[in-house]
PDB file of C-alpha atoms and ligand atoms in Angstrom:
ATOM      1  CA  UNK A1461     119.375  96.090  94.910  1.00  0.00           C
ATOM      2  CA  UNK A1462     115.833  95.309  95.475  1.00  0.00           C
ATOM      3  CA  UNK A1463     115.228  92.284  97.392  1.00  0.00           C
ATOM      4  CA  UNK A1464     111.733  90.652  97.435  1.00  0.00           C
ATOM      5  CA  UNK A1465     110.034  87.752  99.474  1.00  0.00           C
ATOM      6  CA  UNK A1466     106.999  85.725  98.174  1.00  0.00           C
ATOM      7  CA  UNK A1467     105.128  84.100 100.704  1.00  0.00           C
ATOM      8  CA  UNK A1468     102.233  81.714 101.330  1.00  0.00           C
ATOM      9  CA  UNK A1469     101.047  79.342 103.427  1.00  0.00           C
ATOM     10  CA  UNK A1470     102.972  76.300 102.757  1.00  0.00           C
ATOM     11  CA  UNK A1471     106.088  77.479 100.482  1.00  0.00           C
ATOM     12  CA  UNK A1472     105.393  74.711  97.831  1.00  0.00           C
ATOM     13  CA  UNK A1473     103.303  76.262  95.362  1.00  0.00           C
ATOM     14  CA  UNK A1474     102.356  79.642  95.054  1.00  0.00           C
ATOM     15  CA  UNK A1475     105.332  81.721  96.380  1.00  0.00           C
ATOM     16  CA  UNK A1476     107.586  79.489  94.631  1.00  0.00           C
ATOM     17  CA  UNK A1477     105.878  79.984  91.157  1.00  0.00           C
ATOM     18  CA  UNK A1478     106.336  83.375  92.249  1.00  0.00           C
ATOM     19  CA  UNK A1479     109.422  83.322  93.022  1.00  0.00           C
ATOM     20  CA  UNK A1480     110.678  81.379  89.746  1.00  0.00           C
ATOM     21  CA  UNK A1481     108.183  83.549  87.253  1.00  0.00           C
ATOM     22  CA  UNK A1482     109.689  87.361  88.718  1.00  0.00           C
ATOM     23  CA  UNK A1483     113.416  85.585  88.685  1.00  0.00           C
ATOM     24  CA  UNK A1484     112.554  84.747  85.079  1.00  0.00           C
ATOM     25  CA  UNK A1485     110.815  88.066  84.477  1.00  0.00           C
ATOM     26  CA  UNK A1486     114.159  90.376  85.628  1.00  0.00           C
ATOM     27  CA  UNK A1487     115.968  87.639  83.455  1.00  0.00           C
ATOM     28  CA  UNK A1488     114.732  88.557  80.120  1.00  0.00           C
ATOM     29  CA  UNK A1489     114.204  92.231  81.527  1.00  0.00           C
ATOM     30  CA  UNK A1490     118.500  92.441  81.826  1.00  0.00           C
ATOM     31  CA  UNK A1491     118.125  93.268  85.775  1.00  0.00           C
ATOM     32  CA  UNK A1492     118.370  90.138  87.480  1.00  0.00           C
ATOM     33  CA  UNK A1493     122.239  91.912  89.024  1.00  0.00           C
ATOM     34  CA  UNK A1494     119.950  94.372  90.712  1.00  0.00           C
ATOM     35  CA  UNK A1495     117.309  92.170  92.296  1.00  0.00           C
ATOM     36  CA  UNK A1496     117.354  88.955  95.446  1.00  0.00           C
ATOM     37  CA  UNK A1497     114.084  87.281  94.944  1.00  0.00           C
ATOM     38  CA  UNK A1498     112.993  84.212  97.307  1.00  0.00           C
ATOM     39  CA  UNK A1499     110.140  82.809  99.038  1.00  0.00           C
ATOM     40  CA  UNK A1500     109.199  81.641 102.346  1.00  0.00           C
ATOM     41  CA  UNK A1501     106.575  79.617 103.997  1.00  0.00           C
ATOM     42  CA  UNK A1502     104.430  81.173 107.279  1.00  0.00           C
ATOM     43  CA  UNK A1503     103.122  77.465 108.080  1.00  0.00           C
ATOM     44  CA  UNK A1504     105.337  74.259 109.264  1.00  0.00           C
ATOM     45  CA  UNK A1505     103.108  72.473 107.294  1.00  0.00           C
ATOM     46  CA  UNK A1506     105.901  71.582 104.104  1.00  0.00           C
ATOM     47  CA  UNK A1507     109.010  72.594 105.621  1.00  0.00           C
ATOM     48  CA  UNK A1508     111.960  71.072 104.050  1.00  0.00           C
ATOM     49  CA  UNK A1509     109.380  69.729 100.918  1.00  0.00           C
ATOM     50  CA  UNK A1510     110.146  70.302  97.595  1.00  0.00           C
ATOM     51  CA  UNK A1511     107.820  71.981  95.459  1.00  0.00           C
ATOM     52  CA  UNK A1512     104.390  70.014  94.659  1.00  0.00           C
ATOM     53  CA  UNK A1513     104.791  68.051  91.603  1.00  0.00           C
ATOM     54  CA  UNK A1514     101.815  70.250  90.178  1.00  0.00           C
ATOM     55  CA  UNK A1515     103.644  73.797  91.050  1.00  0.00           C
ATOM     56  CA  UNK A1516     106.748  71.673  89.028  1.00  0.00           C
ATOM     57  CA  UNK A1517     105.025  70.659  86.117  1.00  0.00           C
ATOM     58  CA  UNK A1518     103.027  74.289  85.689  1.00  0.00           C
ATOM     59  CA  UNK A1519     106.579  76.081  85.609  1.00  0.00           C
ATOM     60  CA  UNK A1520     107.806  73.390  83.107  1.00  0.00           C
ATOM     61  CA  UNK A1521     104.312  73.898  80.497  1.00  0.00           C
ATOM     62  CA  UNK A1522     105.188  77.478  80.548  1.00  0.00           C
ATOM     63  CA  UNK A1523     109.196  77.137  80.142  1.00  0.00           C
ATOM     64  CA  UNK A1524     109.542  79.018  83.427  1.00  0.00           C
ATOM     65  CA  UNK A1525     113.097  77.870  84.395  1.00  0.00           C
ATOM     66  CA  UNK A1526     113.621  76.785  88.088  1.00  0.00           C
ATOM     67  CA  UNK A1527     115.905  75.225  90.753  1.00  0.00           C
ATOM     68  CA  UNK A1528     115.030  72.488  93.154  1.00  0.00           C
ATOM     69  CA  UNK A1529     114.330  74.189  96.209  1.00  0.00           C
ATOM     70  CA  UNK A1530     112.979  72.975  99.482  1.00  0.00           C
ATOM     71  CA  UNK A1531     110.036  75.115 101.520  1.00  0.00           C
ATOM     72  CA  UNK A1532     111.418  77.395 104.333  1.00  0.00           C
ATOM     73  CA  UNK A1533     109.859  79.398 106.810  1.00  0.00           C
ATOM     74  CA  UNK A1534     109.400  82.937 107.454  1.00  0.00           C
ATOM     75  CA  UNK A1535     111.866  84.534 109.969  1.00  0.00           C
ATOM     76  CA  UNK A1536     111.774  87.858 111.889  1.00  0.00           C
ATOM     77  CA  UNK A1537     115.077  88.336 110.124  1.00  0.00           C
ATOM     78  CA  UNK A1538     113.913  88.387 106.503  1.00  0.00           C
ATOM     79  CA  UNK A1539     111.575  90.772 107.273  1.00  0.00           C
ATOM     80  CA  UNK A1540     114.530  92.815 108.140  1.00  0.00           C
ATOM     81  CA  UNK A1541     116.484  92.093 105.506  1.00  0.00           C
ATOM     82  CA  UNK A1542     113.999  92.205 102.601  1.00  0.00           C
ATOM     83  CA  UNK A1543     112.321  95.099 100.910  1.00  0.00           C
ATOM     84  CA  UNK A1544     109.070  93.918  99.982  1.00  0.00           C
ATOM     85  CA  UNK A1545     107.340  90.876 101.856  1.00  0.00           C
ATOM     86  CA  UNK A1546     104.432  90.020  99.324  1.00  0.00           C
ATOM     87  CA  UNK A1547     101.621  87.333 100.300  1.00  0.00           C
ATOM     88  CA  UNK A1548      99.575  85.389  97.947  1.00  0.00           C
ATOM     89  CA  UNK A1549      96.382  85.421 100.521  1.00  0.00           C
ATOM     90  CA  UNK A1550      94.495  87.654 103.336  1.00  0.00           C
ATOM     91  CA  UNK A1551      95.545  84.282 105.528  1.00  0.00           C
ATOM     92  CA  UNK A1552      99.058  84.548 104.387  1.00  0.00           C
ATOM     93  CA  UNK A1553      99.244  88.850 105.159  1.00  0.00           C
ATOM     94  CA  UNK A1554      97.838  87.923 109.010  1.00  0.00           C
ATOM     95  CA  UNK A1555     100.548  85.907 109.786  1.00  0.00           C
ATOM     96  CA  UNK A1556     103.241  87.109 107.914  1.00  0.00           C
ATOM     97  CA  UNK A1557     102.301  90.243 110.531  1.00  0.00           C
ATOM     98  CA  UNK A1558     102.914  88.339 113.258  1.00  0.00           C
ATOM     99  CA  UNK A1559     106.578  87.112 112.409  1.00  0.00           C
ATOM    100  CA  UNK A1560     107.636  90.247 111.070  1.00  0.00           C
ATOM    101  CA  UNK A1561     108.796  93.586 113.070  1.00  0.00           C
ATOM    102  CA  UNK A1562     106.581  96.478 113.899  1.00  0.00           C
ATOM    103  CA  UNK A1563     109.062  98.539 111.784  1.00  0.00           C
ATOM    104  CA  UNK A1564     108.647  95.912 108.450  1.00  0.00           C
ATOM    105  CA  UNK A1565     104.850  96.104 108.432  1.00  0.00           C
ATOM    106  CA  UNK A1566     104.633  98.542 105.566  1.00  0.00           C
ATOM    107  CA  UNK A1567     106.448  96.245 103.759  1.00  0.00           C
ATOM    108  CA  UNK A1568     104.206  93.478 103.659  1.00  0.00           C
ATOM    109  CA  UNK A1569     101.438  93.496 100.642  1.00  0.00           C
ATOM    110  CA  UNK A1570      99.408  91.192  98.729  1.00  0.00           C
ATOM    111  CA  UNK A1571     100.463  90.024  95.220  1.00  0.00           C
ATOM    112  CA  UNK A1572      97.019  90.834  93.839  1.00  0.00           C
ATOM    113  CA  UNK A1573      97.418  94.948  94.805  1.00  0.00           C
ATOM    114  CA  UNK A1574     100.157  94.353  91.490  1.00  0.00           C
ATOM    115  CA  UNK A1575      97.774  93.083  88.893  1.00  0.00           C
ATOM    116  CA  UNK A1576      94.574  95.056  89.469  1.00  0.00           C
ATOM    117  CA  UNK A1577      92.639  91.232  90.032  1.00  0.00           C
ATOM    118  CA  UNK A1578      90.762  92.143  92.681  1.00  0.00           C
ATOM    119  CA  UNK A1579      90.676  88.929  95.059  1.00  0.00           C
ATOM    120  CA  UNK A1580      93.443  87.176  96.159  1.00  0.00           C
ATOM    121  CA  UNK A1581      94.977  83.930  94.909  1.00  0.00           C
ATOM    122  CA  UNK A1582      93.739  81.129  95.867  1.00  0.00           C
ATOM    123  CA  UNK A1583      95.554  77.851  97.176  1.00  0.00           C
ATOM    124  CA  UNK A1584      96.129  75.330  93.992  1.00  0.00           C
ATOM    125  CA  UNK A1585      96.729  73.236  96.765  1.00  0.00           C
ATOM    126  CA  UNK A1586      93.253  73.045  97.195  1.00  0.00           C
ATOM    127  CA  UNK A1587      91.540  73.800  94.433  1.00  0.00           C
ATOM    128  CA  UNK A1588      93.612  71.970  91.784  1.00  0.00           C
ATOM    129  CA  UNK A1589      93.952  74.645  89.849  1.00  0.00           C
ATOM    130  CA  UNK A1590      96.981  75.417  89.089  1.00  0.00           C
ATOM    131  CA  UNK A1591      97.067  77.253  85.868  1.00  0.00           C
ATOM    132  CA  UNK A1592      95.074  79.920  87.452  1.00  0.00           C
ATOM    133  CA  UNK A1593      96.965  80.451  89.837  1.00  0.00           C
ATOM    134  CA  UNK A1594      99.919  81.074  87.540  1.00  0.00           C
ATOM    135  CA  UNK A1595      98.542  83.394  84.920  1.00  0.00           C
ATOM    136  CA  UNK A1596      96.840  85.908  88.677  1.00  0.00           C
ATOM    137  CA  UNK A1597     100.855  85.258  89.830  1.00  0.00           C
ATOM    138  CA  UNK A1598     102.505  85.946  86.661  1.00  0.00           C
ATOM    139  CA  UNK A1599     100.191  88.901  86.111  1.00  0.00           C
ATOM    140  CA  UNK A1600     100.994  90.223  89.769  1.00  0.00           C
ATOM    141  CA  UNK A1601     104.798  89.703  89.054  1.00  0.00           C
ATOM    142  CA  UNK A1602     104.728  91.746  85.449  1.00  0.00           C
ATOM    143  CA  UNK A1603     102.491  94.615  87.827  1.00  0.00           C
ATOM    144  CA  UNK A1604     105.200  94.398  90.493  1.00  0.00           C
ATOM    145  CA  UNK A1605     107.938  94.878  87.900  1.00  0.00           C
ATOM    146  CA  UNK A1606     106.708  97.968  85.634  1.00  0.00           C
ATOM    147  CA  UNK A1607     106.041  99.379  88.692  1.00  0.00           C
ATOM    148  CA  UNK A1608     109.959  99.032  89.984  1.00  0.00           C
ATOM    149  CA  UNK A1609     110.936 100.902  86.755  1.00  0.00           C
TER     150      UNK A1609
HETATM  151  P1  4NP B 340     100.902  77.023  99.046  1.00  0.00           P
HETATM  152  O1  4NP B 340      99.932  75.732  99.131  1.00  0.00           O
HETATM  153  O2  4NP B 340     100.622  77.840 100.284  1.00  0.00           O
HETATM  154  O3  4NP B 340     100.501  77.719  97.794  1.00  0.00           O
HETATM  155  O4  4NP B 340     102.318  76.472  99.007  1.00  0.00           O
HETATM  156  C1  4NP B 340      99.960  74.862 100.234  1.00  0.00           C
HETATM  157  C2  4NP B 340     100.890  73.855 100.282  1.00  0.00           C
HETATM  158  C3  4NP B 340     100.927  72.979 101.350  1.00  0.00           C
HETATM  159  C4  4NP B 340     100.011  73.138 102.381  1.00  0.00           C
HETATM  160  C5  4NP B 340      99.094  74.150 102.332  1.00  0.00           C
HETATM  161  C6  4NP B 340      99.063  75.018 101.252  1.00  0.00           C
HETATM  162  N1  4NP B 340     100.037  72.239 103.480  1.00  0.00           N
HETATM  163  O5  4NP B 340      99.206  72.384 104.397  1.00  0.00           O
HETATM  164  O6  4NP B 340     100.889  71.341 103.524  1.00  0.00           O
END
């Protein structure tokens, strides 16, 4: 069992997408039995939200099934319990270092070291764009998977 954490900043649009695209991904690959995929949040910012209507409507254009979820936060405890903790930004990596054990840093990484894109992705939340931001994710995700053969 592999068990992977997305996280960003708020929990309401990029880890989710994340989180629903790989879910998909070990779907159609026959190995969803042998993964736990979630996400988490490392601001208070949306706690308890649902996803954005924009993160909703992205999944929906690209048939990317999902489950109403609201944002949580980060604990010291997931960073126990999961395998890989894997942040969408730079911002995201510096505080996911801080809630995390000395023990689970090398498990944190960056979605982007996955795809070979070589900058980060940025916040649809502030730059509208959310298609972007899904094809860099997906693309990360389909990286992250070949290379969990
Ligand atoms: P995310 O985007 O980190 O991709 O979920 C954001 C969502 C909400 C906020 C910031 C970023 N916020 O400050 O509420």
């Amino acid at each position: 069992m592999k068990k992977i954490m997305f996280v960003c900043l708020g929990n309401i649009c990029r880890s989710p997408m994340a989180e629903f695209i790989m879910k998909d991904l070990v779907n159609r690959a026959g190995r969803a039995d042998s993964f736990q995929i979630a996400s988490a949040a490392v601001s208070s910012e949306a706690l308890g939200c649902p996803m954005d209507s924009r993160t909703v409507a992205t999944l929906r254009a690209h048939r990317i099934p999902y489950e109403n979820r609201r944002a949580q936060k980060l604990t010291e405890a997931m960073g126990d319990e999961y395998d890989l903790l894997i942040g969408m930004d730079e911002g995201n990596l510096a505080r996911m270092r801080h809630i995390v054990r000395k023990e689970d840093l090398p498990k944190l990484h960056l979605l982007n070291e996955y795809s070979g894109i070589p900058h980060t992705i940025a916040d649809p939340w502030y730059t509208g764009d959310f298609e972007t931001a899904f094809k860099e994710i997906r693309k990360g995700c389909r990286g992250l998977l070949d290379g969990l053969v």
